[in-house]
Amino acid sequence: MTKKEALPLRFFLGLFAFAALVIQLVVVPRVGANYASAYPDVAYLEPLYVTAVMVALVGLLVALFAAWHVVSGALAARGVPYRPAGWANIMTASLIFLVLIFAGVFVHAGSVANVGGPAMLLGVLVCVALVPVAFALRRWLINRFTSDSLYAPRGN
């Protein structure tokens, strides 16, 4: 991998991490407070849900950090055998952690707290669908950034 290829990837990973951090520290608490004031009958759930979403976003930040290391390792390898499986596994585990936390929030909100209605079921279904996506992303990262495939000629 060349610096010309790695620079945009690192830029967008850093941009996504910054956006996730802003969402985690600014947007989520404000949205939680707004919903708690709009729906006082379930306002007691606000700290629980805000904390859960903030913890889930830590999983996203860890996944982005692992992806950063995959790109950095591929850049530093330059002909030396490089196997990104360790960082790809960390990224996959973090993404699955994120999905499980969100699924738990959706299940709790929809079935225990009885708020949200059908949207909570849709959220659970999306979370279930994202688990195979995390494994597919892991496989793609390993195939794309393994040093053997970095220097192989690419077809049209």
mmCIF file with all atom_site columns, C-alpha atoms in Angstrom:
data_model
loop_
_atom_site.group_PDB
_atom_site.id
_atom_site.type_symbol
_atom_site.label_atom_id
_atom_site.label_alt_id
_atom_site.label_comp_id
_atom_site.label_asym_id
_atom_site.label_entity_id
_atom_site.label_seq_id
_atom_site.pdbx_PDB_ins_code
_atom_site.Cartn_x
_atom_site.Cartn_y
_atom_site.Cartn_z
_atom_site.occupancy
_atom_site.B_iso_or_equiv
_atom_site.pdbx_formal_charge
_atom_site.auth_seq_id
_atom_site.auth_comp_id
_atom_site.auth_asym_id
_atom_site.auth_atom_id
_atom_site.pdbx_PDB_model_num
ATOM 1   C CA . MET A 1 1   ? 0.000   0.000   0.000   1.00 0.00 ? 1   MET A CA 1
ATOM 2   C CA . THR A 1 2   ? 1.298   3.404   -0.897  1.00 0.00 ? 2   THR A CA 1
ATOM 3   C CA . LYS A 1 3   ? 0.989   6.605   1.101   1.00 0.00 ? 3   LYS A CA 1
ATOM 4   C CA . LYS A 1 4   ? -1.252  7.964   -1.654  1.00 0.00 ? 4   LYS A CA 1
ATOM 5   C CA . GLU A 1 5   ? -3.711  5.106   -1.001  1.00 0.00 ? 5   GLU A CA 1
ATOM 6   C CA . ALA A 1 6   ? -3.427  5.193   2.786   1.00 0.00 ? 6   ALA A CA 1
ATOM 7   C CA . LEU A 1 7   ? -3.859  8.936   3.290   1.00 0.00 ? 7   LEU A CA 1
ATOM 8   C CA . PRO A 1 8   ? -7.537  9.137   2.215   1.00 0.00 ? 8   PRO A CA 1
ATOM 9   C CA . LEU A 1 9   ? -8.376  6.013   4.214   1.00 0.00 ? 9   LEU A CA 1
ATOM 10  C CA . ARG A 1 10  ? -6.743  7.430   7.318   1.00 0.00 ? 10  ARG A CA 1
ATOM 11  C CA . PHE A 1 11  ? -8.435  10.794  6.770   1.00 0.00 ? 11  PHE A CA 1
ATOM 12  C CA . PHE A 1 12  ? -11.907 9.278   6.553   1.00 0.00 ? 12  PHE A CA 1
ATOM 13  C CA . LEU A 1 13  ? -11.291 6.944   9.488   1.00 0.00 ? 13  LEU A CA 1
ATOM 14  C CA . GLY A 1 14  ? -10.190 9.942   11.551  1.00 0.00 ? 14  GLY A CA 1
ATOM 15  C CA . LEU A 1 15  ? -13.183 11.951  10.359  1.00 0.00 ? 15  LEU A CA 1
ATOM 16  C CA . PHE A 1 16  ? -15.566 9.137   11.297  1.00 0.00 ? 16  PHE A CA 1
ATOM 17  C CA . ALA A 1 17  ? -13.908 8.803   14.701  1.00 0.00 ? 17  ALA A CA 1
ATOM 18  C CA . PHE A 1 18  ? -14.239 12.545  15.317  1.00 0.00 ? 18  PHE A CA 1
ATOM 19  C CA . ALA A 1 19  ? -17.906 12.461  14.252  1.00 0.00 ? 19  ALA A CA 1
ATOM 20  C CA . ALA A 1 20  ? -18.572 9.469   16.511  1.00 0.00 ? 20  ALA A CA 1
ATOM 21  C CA . LEU A 1 21  ? -16.916 11.264  19.420  1.00 0.00 ? 21  LEU A CA 1
ATOM 22  C CA . VAL A 1 22  ? -18.996 14.410  18.861  1.00 0.00 ? 22  VAL A CA 1
ATOM 23  C CA . ILE A 1 23  ? -22.157 12.318  18.611  1.00 0.00 ? 23  ILE A CA 1
ATOM 24  C CA . GLN A 1 24  ? -21.205 10.432  21.766  1.00 0.00 ? 24  GLN A CA 1
ATOM 25  C CA . LEU A 1 25  ? -20.361 13.446  23.893  1.00 0.00 ? 25  LEU A CA 1
ATOM 26  C CA . VAL A 1 26  ? -22.719 16.133  22.564  1.00 0.00 ? 26  VAL A CA 1
ATOM 27  C CA . VAL A 1 27  ? -25.605 14.781  20.508  1.00 0.00 ? 27  VAL A CA 1
ATOM 28  C CA . VAL A 1 28  ? -26.631 11.702  22.516  1.00 0.00 ? 28  VAL A CA 1
ATOM 29  C CA . PRO A 1 29  ? -26.962 13.488  25.895  1.00 0.00 ? 29  PRO A CA 1
ATOM 30  C CA . ARG A 1 30  ? -28.928 16.354  24.333  1.00 0.00 ? 30  ARG A CA 1
ATOM 31  C CA . VAL A 1 31  ? -31.282 14.058  22.443  1.00 0.00 ? 31  VAL A CA 1
ATOM 32  C CA . GLY A 1 32  ? -31.771 11.957  25.574  1.00 0.00 ? 32  GLY A CA 1
ATOM 33  C CA . ALA A 1 33  ? -32.606 15.035  27.637  1.00 0.00 ? 33  ALA A CA 1
ATOM 34  C CA . ASN A 1 34  ? -35.028 16.279  24.976  1.00 0.00 ? 34  ASN A CA 1
ATOM 35  C CA . TYR A 1 35  ? -36.860 12.961  24.835  1.00 0.00 ? 35  TYR A CA 1
ATOM 36  C CA . ALA A 1 36  ? -36.951 12.743  28.633  1.00 0.00 ? 36  ALA A CA 1
ATOM 37  C CA . SER A 1 37  ? -38.607 16.149  28.817  1.00 0.00 ? 37  SER A CA 1
ATOM 38  C CA . ALA A 1 38  ? -41.016 15.332  25.967  1.00 0.00 ? 38  ALA A CA 1
ATOM 39  C CA . TYR A 1 39  ? -42.058 11.979  27.481  1.00 0.00 ? 39  TYR A CA 1
ATOM 40  C CA . PRO A 1 40  ? -42.011 12.384  31.278  1.00 0.00 ? 40  PRO A CA 1
ATOM 41  C CA . ASP A 1 41  ? -43.740 9.027   31.848  1.00 0.00 ? 41  ASP A CA 1
ATOM 42  C CA . VAL A 1 42  ? -40.560 7.189   30.696  1.00 0.00 ? 42  VAL A CA 1
ATOM 43  C CA . ALA A 1 43  ? -38.003 9.840   31.645  1.00 0.00 ? 43  ALA A CA 1
ATOM 44  C CA . TYR A 1 44  ? -36.483 7.430   34.171  1.00 0.00 ? 44  TYR A CA 1
ATOM 45  C CA . LEU A 1 45  ? -35.090 5.436   31.216  1.00 0.00 ? 45  LEU A CA 1
ATOM 46  C CA . GLU A 1 46  ? -33.042 8.356   29.904  1.00 0.00 ? 46  GLU A CA 1
ATOM 47  C CA . PRO A 1 47  ? -29.852 7.660   31.913  1.00 0.00 ? 47  PRO A CA 1
ATOM 48  C CA . LEU A 1 48  ? -30.017 3.965   31.045  1.00 0.00 ? 48  LEU A CA 1
ATOM 49  C CA . TYR A 1 49  ? -30.431 4.515   27.315  1.00 0.00 ? 49  TYR A CA 1
ATOM 50  C CA . VAL A 1 50  ? -27.924 7.370   27.083  1.00 0.00 ? 50  VAL A CA 1
ATOM 51  C CA . THR A 1 51  ? -25.319 5.315   28.924  1.00 0.00 ? 51  THR A CA 1
ATOM 52  C CA . ALA A 1 52  ? -25.971 2.279   26.724  1.00 0.00 ? 52  ALA A CA 1
ATOM 53  C CA . VAL A 1 53  ? -25.652 4.290   23.517  1.00 0.00 ? 53  VAL A CA 1
ATOM 54  C CA . MET A 1 54  ? -22.484 5.984   24.759  1.00 0.00 ? 54  MET A CA 1
ATOM 55  C CA . VAL A 1 55  ? -20.941 2.600   25.608  1.00 0.00 ? 55  VAL A CA 1
ATOM 56  C CA . ALA A 1 56  ? -21.971 1.277   22.187  1.00 0.00 ? 56  ALA A CA 1
ATOM 57  C CA . LEU A 1 57  ? -20.267 4.224   20.531  1.00 0.00 ? 57  LEU A CA 1
ATOM 58  C CA . VAL A 1 58  ? -17.079 3.335   22.406  1.00 0.00 ? 58  VAL A CA 1
ATOM 59  C CA . GLY A 1 59  ? -17.303 0.037   20.498  1.00 0.00 ? 59  GLY A CA 1
ATOM 60  C CA . LEU A 1 60  ? -17.496 2.010   17.253  1.00 0.00 ? 60  LEU A CA 1
ATOM 61  C CA . LEU A 1 61  ? -14.434 4.054   18.227  1.00 0.00 ? 61  LEU A CA 1
ATOM 62  C CA . VAL A 1 62  ? -12.495 0.870   19.013  1.00 0.00 ? 62  VAL A CA 1
ATOM 63  C CA . ALA A 1 63  ? -13.524 -0.571  15.628  1.00 0.00 ? 63  ALA A CA 1
ATOM 64  C CA . LEU A 1 64  ? -12.330 2.576   13.851  1.00 0.00 ? 64  LEU A CA 1
ATOM 65  C CA . PHE A 1 65  ? -9.062  2.457   15.814  1.00 0.00 ? 65  PHE A CA 1
ATOM 66  C CA . ALA A 1 66  ? -8.557  -1.160  14.729  1.00 0.00 ? 66  ALA A CA 1
ATOM 67  C CA . ALA A 1 67  ? -9.272  -0.261  11.098  1.00 0.00 ? 67  ALA A CA 1
ATOM 68  C CA . TRP A 1 68  ? -6.707  2.550   11.398  1.00 0.00 ? 68  TRP A CA 1
ATOM 69  C CA . HIS A 1 69  ? -4.147  -0.012  12.560  1.00 0.00 ? 69  HIS A CA 1
ATOM 70  C CA . VAL A 1 70  ? -4.956  -2.325  9.660   1.00 0.00 ? 70  VAL A CA 1
ATOM 71  C CA . VAL A 1 71  ? -4.295  0.491   7.184   1.00 0.00 ? 71  VAL A CA 1
ATOM 72  C CA . SER A 1 72  ? -1.177  1.626   9.052   1.00 0.00 ? 72  SER A CA 1
ATOM 73  C CA . GLY A 1 73  ? 0.185   -1.904  9.213   1.00 0.00 ? 73  GLY A CA 1
ATOM 74  C CA . ALA A 1 74  ? -0.373  -2.429  5.510   1.00 0.00 ? 74  ALA A CA 1
ATOM 75  C CA . LEU A 1 75  ? 1.427   0.853   4.815   1.00 0.00 ? 75  LEU A CA 1
ATOM 76  C CA . ALA A 1 76  ? 4.365   -0.045  7.051   1.00 0.00 ? 76  ALA A CA 1
ATOM 77  C CA . ALA A 1 77  ? 4.669   -3.616  5.738   1.00 0.00 ? 77  ALA A CA 1
ATOM 78  C CA . ARG A 1 78  ? 5.907   -2.746  2.214   1.00 0.00 ? 78  ARG A CA 1
ATOM 79  C CA . GLY A 1 79  ? 7.029   -6.185  1.138   1.00 0.00 ? 79  GLY A CA 1
ATOM 80  C CA . VAL A 1 80  ? 7.271   -7.668  4.622   1.00 0.00 ? 80  VAL A CA 1
ATOM 81  C CA . PRO A 1 81  ? 4.616   -10.315 5.318   1.00 0.00 ? 81  PRO A CA 1
ATOM 82  C CA . TYR A 1 82  ? 1.659   -8.645  7.009   1.00 0.00 ? 82  TYR A CA 1
ATOM 83  C CA . ARG A 1 83  ? -1.385  -10.406 8.392   1.00 0.00 ? 83  ARG A CA 1
ATOM 84  C CA . PRO A 1 84  ? -4.104  -8.035  9.668   1.00 0.00 ? 84  PRO A CA 1
ATOM 85  C CA . ALA A 1 85  ? -6.223  -10.781 11.257  1.00 0.00 ? 85  ALA A CA 1
ATOM 86  C CA . GLY A 1 86  ? -5.621  -9.628  14.843  1.00 0.00 ? 86  GLY A CA 1
ATOM 87  C CA . TRP A 1 87  ? -6.814  -6.075  14.274  1.00 0.00 ? 87  TRP A CA 1
ATOM 88  C CA . ALA A 1 88  ? -9.608  -7.287  11.990  1.00 0.00 ? 88  ALA A CA 1
ATOM 89  C CA . ASN A 1 89  ? -10.815 -9.585  14.795  1.00 0.00 ? 89  ASN A CA 1
ATOM 90  C CA . ILE A 1 90  ? -10.795 -6.674  17.252  1.00 0.00 ? 90  ILE A CA 1
ATOM 91  C CA . MET A 1 91  ? -12.748 -4.564  14.772  1.00 0.00 ? 91  MET A CA 1
ATOM 92  C CA . THR A 1 92  ? -15.310 -7.326  14.227  1.00 0.00 ? 92  THR A CA 1
ATOM 93  C CA . ALA A 1 93  ? -15.741 -7.954  17.951  1.00 0.00 ? 93  ALA A CA 1
ATOM 94  C CA . SER A 1 94  ? -16.211 -4.214  18.557  1.00 0.00 ? 94  SER A CA 1
ATOM 95  C CA . LEU A 1 95  ? -18.816 -3.928  15.811  1.00 0.00 ? 95  LEU A CA 1
ATOM 96  C CA . ILE A 1 96  ? -20.709 -6.939  17.166  1.00 0.00 ? 96  ILE A CA 1
ATOM 97  C CA . PHE A 1 97  ? -20.515 -5.401  20.660  1.00 0.00 ? 97  PHE A CA 1
ATOM 98  C CA . LEU A 1 98  ? -22.016 -2.192  19.235  1.00 0.00 ? 98  LEU A CA 1
ATOM 99  C CA . VAL A 1 99  ? -24.803 -4.119  17.509  1.00 0.00 ? 99  VAL A CA 1
ATOM 100 C CA . LEU A 1 100 ? -25.617 -6.151  20.639  1.00 0.00 ? 100 LEU A CA 1
ATOM 101 C CA . ILE A 1 101 ? -25.882 -3.022  22.789  1.00 0.00 ? 101 ILE A CA 1
ATOM 102 C CA . PHE A 1 102 ? -28.209 -1.355  20.283  1.00 0.00 ? 102 PHE A CA 1
ATOM 103 C CA . ALA A 1 103 ? -30.281 -4.543  19.961  1.00 0.00 ? 103 ALA A CA 1
ATOM 104 C CA . GLY A 1 104 ? -30.594 -4.649  23.747  1.00 0.00 ? 104 GLY A CA 1
ATOM 105 C CA . VAL A 1 105 ? -31.802 -1.052  23.832  1.00 0.00 ? 105 VAL A CA 1
ATOM 106 C CA . PHE A 1 106 ? -34.343 -1.764  21.079  1.00 0.00 ? 106 PHE A CA 1
ATOM 107 C CA . VAL A 1 107 ? -35.620 -4.928  22.777  1.00 0.00 ? 107 VAL A CA 1
ATOM 108 C CA . HIS A 1 108 ? -35.892 -3.193  26.145  1.00 0.00 ? 108 HIS A CA 1
ATOM 109 C CA . ALA A 1 109 ? -37.612 -0.120  24.722  1.00 0.00 ? 109 ALA A CA 1
ATOM 110 C CA . GLY A 1 110 ? -40.037 -2.145  22.612  1.00 0.00 ? 110 GLY A CA 1
ATOM 111 C CA . SER A 1 111 ? -40.960 -4.989  24.940  1.00 0.00 ? 111 SER A CA 1
ATOM 112 C CA . VAL A 1 112 ? -40.189 -3.969  28.519  1.00 0.00 ? 112 VAL A CA 1
ATOM 113 C CA . ALA A 1 113 ? -40.801 -0.207  28.466  1.00 0.00 ? 113 ALA A CA 1
ATOM 114 C CA . ASN A 1 114 ? -43.453 -0.433  25.705  1.00 0.00 ? 114 ASN A CA 1
ATOM 115 C CA . VAL A 1 115 ? -42.239 2.661   23.883  1.00 0.00 ? 115 VAL A CA 1
ATOM 116 C CA . GLY A 1 116 ? -41.232 3.105   20.275  1.00 0.00 ? 116 GLY A CA 1
ATOM 117 C CA . GLY A 1 117 ? -43.695 0.722   18.713  1.00 0.00 ? 117 GLY A CA 1
ATOM 118 C CA . PRO A 1 118 ? -42.834 -1.063  15.465  1.00 0.00 ? 118 PRO A CA 1
ATOM 119 C CA . ALA A 1 119 ? -39.692 1.004   14.978  1.00 0.00 ? 119 ALA A CA 1
ATOM 120 C CA . MET A 1 120 ? -38.057 -0.954  17.802  1.00 0.00 ? 120 MET A CA 1
ATOM 121 C CA . LEU A 1 121 ? -38.709 -4.241  15.994  1.00 0.00 ? 121 LEU A CA 1
ATOM 122 C CA . LEU A 1 122 ? -37.198 -2.756  12.858  1.00 0.00 ? 122 LEU A CA 1
ATOM 123 C CA . GLY A 1 123 ? -34.156 -1.701  14.910  1.00 0.00 ? 123 GLY A CA 1
ATOM 124 C CA . VAL A 1 124 ? -33.702 -5.250  16.218  1.00 0.00 ? 124 VAL A CA 1
ATOM 125 C CA . LEU A 1 125 ? -33.976 -6.655  12.695  1.00 0.00 ? 125 LEU A CA 1
ATOM 126 C CA . VAL A 1 126 ? -31.372 -4.197  11.411  1.00 0.00 ? 126 VAL A CA 1
ATOM 127 C CA . CYS A 1 127 ? -29.058 -5.171  14.277  1.00 0.00 ? 127 CYS A CA 1
ATOM 128 C CA . VAL A 1 128 ? -29.457 -8.861  13.449  1.00 0.00 ? 128 VAL A CA 1
ATOM 129 C CA . ALA A 1 129 ? -28.678 -8.101  9.801   1.00 0.00 ? 129 ALA A CA 1
ATOM 130 C CA . LEU A 1 130 ? -25.515 -6.181  10.730  1.00 0.00 ? 130 LEU A CA 1
ATOM 131 C CA . VAL A 1 131 ? -23.831 -9.162  12.411  1.00 0.00 ? 131 VAL A CA 1
ATOM 132 C CA . PRO A 1 132 ? -23.094 -10.950 9.105   1.00 0.00 ? 132 PRO A CA 1
ATOM 133 C CA . VAL A 1 133 ? -22.017 -7.599  7.648   1.00 0.00 ? 133 VAL A CA 1
ATOM 134 C CA . ALA A 1 134 ? -19.371 -7.322  10.391  1.00 0.00 ? 134 ALA A CA 1
ATOM 135 C CA . PHE A 1 135 ? -18.024 -10.771 9.506   1.00 0.00 ? 135 PHE A CA 1
ATOM 136 C CA . ALA A 1 136 ? -18.035 -9.935  5.786   1.00 0.00 ? 136 ALA A CA 1
ATOM 137 C CA . LEU A 1 137 ? -16.136 -6.716  6.522   1.00 0.00 ? 137 LEU A CA 1
ATOM 138 C CA . ARG A 1 138 ? -13.581 -8.722  8.508   1.00 0.00 ? 138 ARG A CA 1
ATOM 139 C CA . ARG A 1 139 ? -13.052 -11.104 5.610   1.00 0.00 ? 139 ARG A CA 1
ATOM 140 C CA . TRP A 1 140 ? -12.756 -8.210  3.154   1.00 0.00 ? 140 TRP A CA 1
ATOM 141 C CA . LEU A 1 141 ? -10.169 -6.446  5.338   1.00 0.00 ? 141 LEU A CA 1
ATOM 142 C CA . ILE A 1 142 ? -8.087  -9.578  5.671   1.00 0.00 ? 142 ILE A CA 1
ATOM 143 C CA . ASN A 1 143 ? -8.239  -10.293 1.935   1.00 0.00 ? 143 ASN A CA 1
ATOM 144 C CA . ARG A 1 144 ? -7.597  -6.685  0.934   1.00 0.00 ? 144 ARG A CA 1
ATOM 145 C CA . PHE A 1 145 ? -4.810  -5.827  3.352   1.00 0.00 ? 145 PHE A CA 1
ATOM 146 C CA . THR A 1 146 ? -2.875  -9.085  3.559   1.00 0.00 ? 146 THR A CA 1
ATOM 147 C CA . SER A 1 147 ? 0.554   -8.286  2.168   1.00 0.00 ? 147 SER A CA 1
ATOM 148 C CA . ASP A 1 148 ? 0.305   -11.084 -0.404  1.00 0.00 ? 148 ASP A CA 1
ATOM 149 C CA . SER A 1 149 ? -2.702  -9.390  -2.007  1.00 0.00 ? 149 SER A CA 1
ATOM 150 C CA . LEU A 1 150 ? -1.246  -5.873  -1.768  1.00 0.00 ? 150 LEU A CA 1
ATOM 151 C CA . TYR A 1 151 ? 1.316   -6.506  -4.455  1.00 0.00 ? 151 TYR A CA 1
ATOM 152 C CA . ALA A 1 152 ? -0.660  -8.858  -6.676  1.00 0.00 ? 152 ALA A CA 1
ATOM 153 C CA . PRO A 1 153 ? -1.591  -7.450  -10.073 1.00 0.00 ? 153 PRO A CA 1
ATOM 154 C CA . ARG A 1 154 ? -5.215  -6.400  -10.253 1.00 0.00 ? 154 ARG A CA 1
ATOM 155 C CA . GLY A 1 155 ? -7.459  -7.110  -13.190 1.00 0.00 ? 155 GLY A CA 1
ATOM 156 C CA . ASN A 1 156 ? -9.779  -4.701  -14.927 1.00 0.00 ? 156 ASN A CA 1
#
